[in-house]
Amino acid sequence: MPPPFLSRRALVAAAAAAAALCLPAAASAAGDPAAWPHAKPITWMVGFAPGGTVDVLTRMAARKLGEKTGQPVVVDNRPGASGAIALQAAARAAPDGYTLITVPGPVLYATQPPEVGKELAAVALLAQGPMVLVSGLPRPPATVPDLVQAMKKDPGAWSYASSGNGTSQHLAGELFNVAAGTAMAHVPYKGGGQAVVDVVGGQVPLGLLGVTPVLPQIQSGKLKAYAVTTRFRIESLPNVPTLEEAGLKGYDAAQWYVVAAPKGLPAAQVRQLNAWLNEIAASDDLKAALSASGSVAGQGSAADAQQFVEAEQRKWKALAKTSHLDIR
């Protein structure tokens, strides 16, 4: 009970003054590299809706990062514009080590948003792996050659779902069209999770999607898996051929996930985050998830991750140019 000689008004004023004294100290701690990463929770952005591969892997990695830092790591989904909305938000954030973003790739944009190597700094390559071509139709063509024949016989009947315009899944579909001489149409979604629902329901005849969100539906028989996009088969789908094995000679496409931060993050924090993320990528928990999706863990320095992104973007920009790809 407060002393009787202090009025309620005096108590309120004293509390306000104490709070005001604490605010600068809290703000100072949040911006103090020496206090990082213990001053406040870490926000880890994802530019796509929950349920897709990028979201699932980010959530697993975020939980492990929280264990290493002793600080909550909050996954913030900001879907839209093939991930550009989240990229813009991450680029505007303070370079203090409390904002991360998973950048999936390759991704091409009609209007370039903030990118790794410019407004964003590469921290680590988390993983890379295949996509899979699937169908939820009641009576789909039996094989990839049968599918290609059906597409050529009735071009207007075939389309494929992806997680957005210019994404790795969109690009993989366009590479399919180039390799097979087909013209299947692209149906973009705001994330792989939403695309899976419509492919399973038959609203879109095909999907070119990450393995993680479709694996349960493939295993239950709700989706037919035609082929994976990399030149190697994956352990979780041992009987599913590669697209090259299925007749599309030279076909090879992978999707990857790079962790980035706002430009200007101190080098010491970049090195520490890179070390933690390399450990997380190699951990048993993440290895199990990556194995199921056919992905492999990323390793290497932040500079290695940056060079990887640049090489991939050059490759797919060349494809977009030669195939006159519309990514609007």
CSV table of C-alpha atoms in Angstrom, one decimal, residues 69-202:
chain,number,residue,atom,x,y,z
A,69,THR,CA,20.6,-17.2,-29.1
A,70,GLY,CA,18.3,-17.7,-26.1
A,71,GLN,CA,16.0,-15.1,-27.7
A,72,PRO,CA,12.6,-15.6,-29.3
A,73,VAL,CA,12.7,-15.7,-33.1
A,74,VAL,CA,9.3,-14.7,-34.6
A,75,VAL,CA,8.5,-15.8,-38.2
A,76,ASP,CA,6.6,-13.0,-40.0
A,77,ASN,CA,4.8,-14.0,-43.1
A,78,ARG,CA,4.2,-11.1,-45.6
A,79,PRO,CA,2.9,-12.7,-48.8
A,80,GLY,CA,2.4,-10.9,-52.0
A,81,ALA,CA,4.2,-9.8,-55.2
A,82,SER,CA,6.2,-13.1,-55.3
A,83,GLY,CA,8.0,-12.1,-52.1
A,84,ALA,CA,8.7,-8.5,-53.0
A,85,ILE,CA,6.6,-7.0,-50.2
A,86,ALA,CA,8.7,-8.8,-47.6
A,87,LEU,CA,11.9,-7.8,-49.4
A,88,GLN,CA,10.9,-4.2,-49.2
A,89,ALA,CA,10.1,-4.5,-45.5
A,90,ALA,CA,13.4,-6.2,-44.7
A,91,ALA,CA,15.4,-3.6,-46.6
A,92,ARG,CA,13.8,-0.8,-44.6
A,93,ALA,CA,14.6,-2.4,-41.3
A,94,ALA,CA,17.5,-1.4,-39.1
A,95,PRO,CA,20.8,-3.3,-39.8
A,96,ASP,CA,21.0,-4.3,-36.1
A,97,GLY,CA,20.8,-8.1,-36.3
A,98,TYR,CA,17.2,-8.3,-35.3
A,99,THR,CA,15.7,-8.7,-38.8
A,100,LEU,CA,16.3,-11.6,-41.1
A,101,ILE,CA,14.6,-12.8,-44.3
A,102,THR,CA,14.6,-16.0,-46.2
A,103,VAL,CA,15.1,-15.2,-49.9
A,104,PRO,CA,14.0,-18.1,-52.1
A,105,GLY,CA,15.3,-18.4,-55.6
A,106,PRO,CA,15.8,-18.1,-58.4
A,107,VAL,CA,13.3,-15.3,-58.7
A,108,LEU,CA,12.9,-12.7,-61.5
A,109,TYR,CA,10.8,-9.6,-61.2
A,110,ALA,CA,9.4,-7.2,-63.8
A,111,THR,CA,10.3,-4.3,-61.4
A,112,GLN,CA,13.3,-5.2,-59.3
A,113,PRO,CA,12.7,-5.0,-55.6
A,114,PRO,CA,15.5,-4.9,-53.0
A,115,GLU,CA,17.9,-7.7,-53.8
A,116,VAL,CA,20.7,-9.6,-52.1
A,117,GLY,CA,24.0,-7.9,-52.7
A,118,LYS,CA,22.5,-4.4,-52.9
A,119,GLU,CA,19.8,-3.4,-50.3
A,120,LEU,CA,20.2,-6.8,-48.5
A,121,ALA,CA,23.3,-8.6,-47.4
A,122,ALA,CA,23.7,-12.3,-47.8
A,123,VAL,CA,24.2,-14.2,-44.5
A,124,ALA,CA,24.1,-17.9,-45.4
A,125,LEU,CA,22.8,-20.4,-48.0
A,126,LEU,CA,20.3,-22.4,-46.0
A,127,ALA,CA,19.5,-25.2,-48.5
A,128,GLN,CA,18.8,-26.0,-52.1
A,129,GLY,CA,16.9,-28.8,-53.8
A,130,PRO,CA,14.3,-30.0,-56.4
A,131,MET,CA,10.8,-29.1,-57.3
A,132,VAL,CA,8.3,-31.8,-58.4
A,133,LEU,CA,5.7,-31.8,-61.2
A,134,VAL,CA,2.4,-33.1,-59.9
A,135,SER,CA,-1.2,-33.5,-61.0
A,136,GLY,CA,-4.4,-33.9,-59.0
A,137,LEU,CA,-6.6,-34.9,-62.0
A,138,PRO,CA,-8.7,-38.0,-61.5
A,139,ARG,CA,-7.2,-39.7,-64.7
A,140,PRO,CA,-4.0,-37.9,-65.5
A,141,PRO,CA,-1.7,-39.0,-68.3
A,142,ALA,CA,0.5,-41.9,-67.1
A,143,THR,CA,4.0,-40.6,-67.9
A,144,VAL,CA,5.8,-37.4,-68.8
A,145,PRO,CA,5.9,-38.4,-72.5
A,146,ASP,CA,2.1,-39.0,-72.4
A,147,LEU,CA,1.6,-35.7,-70.7
A,148,VAL,CA,3.7,-33.9,-73.3
A,149,GLN,CA,1.6,-35.6,-76.0
A,150,ALA,CA,-1.6,-34.5,-74.3
A,151,MET,CA,-0.4,-31.0,-74.0
A,152,LYS,CA,0.5,-30.8,-77.7
A,153,LYS,CA,-2.9,-32.3,-78.7
A,154,ASP,CA,-4.9,-29.8,-76.6
A,155,PRO,CA,-2.6,-26.9,-75.6
A,156,GLY,CA,-5.4,-24.8,-74.1
A,157,ALA,CA,-6.3,-27.4,-71.5
A,158,TRP,CA,-3.1,-27.4,-69.6
A,159,SER,CA,-1.8,-25.0,-66.9
A,160,TYR,CA,0.4,-25.3,-63.9
A,161,ALA,CA,0.3,-23.7,-60.4
A,162,SER,CA,3.3,-22.1,-58.8
A,163,SER,CA,4.1,-20.0,-55.7
A,164,GLY,CA,4.2,-16.7,-57.8
A,165,ASN,CA,5.3,-14.9,-60.9
A,166,GLY,CA,9.0,-15.1,-61.5
A,167,THR,CA,9.6,-17.6,-58.8
A,168,SER,CA,11.8,-20.7,-59.2
A,169,GLN,CA,8.6,-22.8,-59.8
A,170,HIS,CA,7.4,-20.4,-62.5
A,171,LEU,CA,10.9,-20.5,-64.1
A,172,ALA,CA,11.0,-24.4,-63.9
A,173,GLY,CA,7.7,-24.5,-65.8
A,174,GLU,CA,8.9,-22.2,-68.5
A,175,LEU,CA,12.0,-24.3,-68.8
A,176,PHE,CA,9.7,-27.4,-69.2
A,177,ASN,CA,7.9,-25.6,-72.0
A,178,VAL,CA,11.2,-24.8,-73.8
A,179,ALA,CA,12.6,-28.3,-73.4
A,180,ALA,CA,9.3,-30.1,-74.3
A,181,GLY,CA,8.0,-27.7,-77.0
A,182,THR,CA,4.8,-27.2,-75.0
A,183,ALA,CA,2.8,-24.2,-74.0
A,184,MET,CA,1.2,-24.9,-70.6
A,185,ALA,CA,-0.1,-21.7,-69.0
A,186,HIS,CA,1.2,-20.4,-65.7
A,187,VAL,CA,-1.2,-19.9,-62.7
A,188,PRO,CA,0.6,-17.9,-59.9
A,189,TYR,CA,-0.3,-18.1,-56.2
A,190,LYS,CA,0.9,-16.2,-53.1
A,191,GLY,CA,2.6,-19.3,-51.8
A,192,GLY,CA,3.1,-23.0,-52.3
A,193,GLY,CA,0.6,-23.9,-49.6
A,194,GLN,CA,-2.3,-22.2,-51.4
A,195,ALA,CA,-1.3,-23.7,-54.8
A,196,VAL,CA,-1.3,-27.2,-53.4
A,197,VAL,CA,-5.0,-26.9,-52.3
A,198,ASP,CA,-6.1,-26.1,-55.9
A,199,VAL,CA,-3.9,-28.7,-57.5
A,200,VAL,CA,-5.2,-31.4,-55.2
A,201,GLY,CA,-8.8,-30.2,-55.9
A,202,GLY,CA,-8.2,-30.3,-59.6
